[in-house]
């Protein structure tokens, strides 16, 4: 929609999905280890 209105850069669907994937934050947590009983 934004591309059709001229307010966003025109790119292919594949390029758009790749850009989103490259900038998407994925959490990386440390392994949880219980220290007390």
PDB file of C-alpha atoms in Angstrom:
ATOM      1  CA  UNK A   1       0.000   0.000   0.000  1.00  0.00           C
ATOM      2  CA  UNK A   2       2.726   2.501   0.923  1.00  0.00           C
ATOM      3  CA  UNK A   3       4.692   1.525  -2.185  1.00  0.00           C
ATOM      4  CA  UNK A   4       1.608   2.061  -4.345  1.00  0.00           C
ATOM      5  CA  UNK A   5       1.081   5.516  -2.806  1.00  0.00           C
ATOM      6  CA  UNK A   6       4.713   6.468  -3.494  1.00  0.00           C
ATOM      7  CA  UNK A   7       5.695   7.006   0.151  1.00  0.00           C
ATOM      8  CA  UNK A   8       7.933   3.921   0.343  1.00  0.00           C
ATOM      9  CA  UNK A   9      10.743   2.614  -1.825  1.00  0.00           C
ATOM     10  CA  UNK A  10       9.507   0.079  -4.375  1.00  0.00           C
ATOM     11  CA  UNK A  11      11.099  -3.314  -3.794  1.00  0.00           C
ATOM     12  CA  UNK A  12      10.188  -6.899  -4.535  1.00  0.00           C
ATOM     13  CA  UNK A  13       8.371  -8.990  -1.960  1.00  0.00           C
ATOM     14  CA  UNK A  14      11.465 -11.166  -1.521  1.00  0.00           C
ATOM     15  CA  UNK A  15      13.708  -8.146  -0.882  1.00  0.00           C
ATOM     16  CA  UNK A  16      11.201  -6.718   1.589  1.00  0.00           C
ATOM     17  CA  UNK A  17      10.958  -9.996   3.516  1.00  0.00           C
ATOM     18  CA  UNK A  18      14.765 -10.299   3.552  1.00  0.00           C
ATOM     19  CA  UNK A  19      15.122  -6.752   4.922  1.00  0.00           C
ATOM     20  CA  UNK A  20      12.591  -7.508   7.660  1.00  0.00           C
ATOM     21  CA  UNK A  21      14.371 -10.772   8.500  1.00  0.00           C
ATOM     22  CA  UNK A  22      17.769  -9.025   8.638  1.00  0.00           C
ATOM     23  CA  UNK A  23      16.478  -6.376  11.053  1.00  0.00           C
ATOM     24  CA  UNK A  24      14.244  -8.565  13.226  1.00  0.00           C
ATOM     25  CA  UNK A  25      15.499  -9.020  16.781  1.00  0.00           C
ATOM     26  CA  UNK A  26      15.614 -12.564  18.080  1.00  0.00           C
ATOM     27  CA  UNK A  27      16.263 -13.013  21.817  1.00  0.00           C
ATOM     28  CA  UNK A  28      19.191 -15.173  22.823  1.00  0.00           C
ATOM     29  CA  UNK A  29      18.934 -16.162  26.451  1.00  0.00           C
ATOM     30  CA  UNK A  30      21.581 -17.826  28.555  1.00  0.00           C
ATOM     31  CA  UNK A  31      20.855 -21.363  29.662  1.00  0.00           C
ATOM     32  CA  UNK A  32      19.026 -21.415  32.981  1.00  0.00           C
ATOM     33  CA  UNK A  33      20.603 -23.525  35.676  1.00  0.00           C
ATOM     34  CA  UNK A  34      19.077 -23.767  39.130  1.00  0.00           C
ATOM     35  CA  UNK A  35      21.752 -23.287  41.798  1.00  0.00           C
ATOM     36  CA  UNK A  36      19.821 -24.182  44.953  1.00  0.00           C
ATOM     37  CA  UNK A  37      17.680 -27.158  45.902  1.00  0.00           C
TER      38      UNK A  37
END
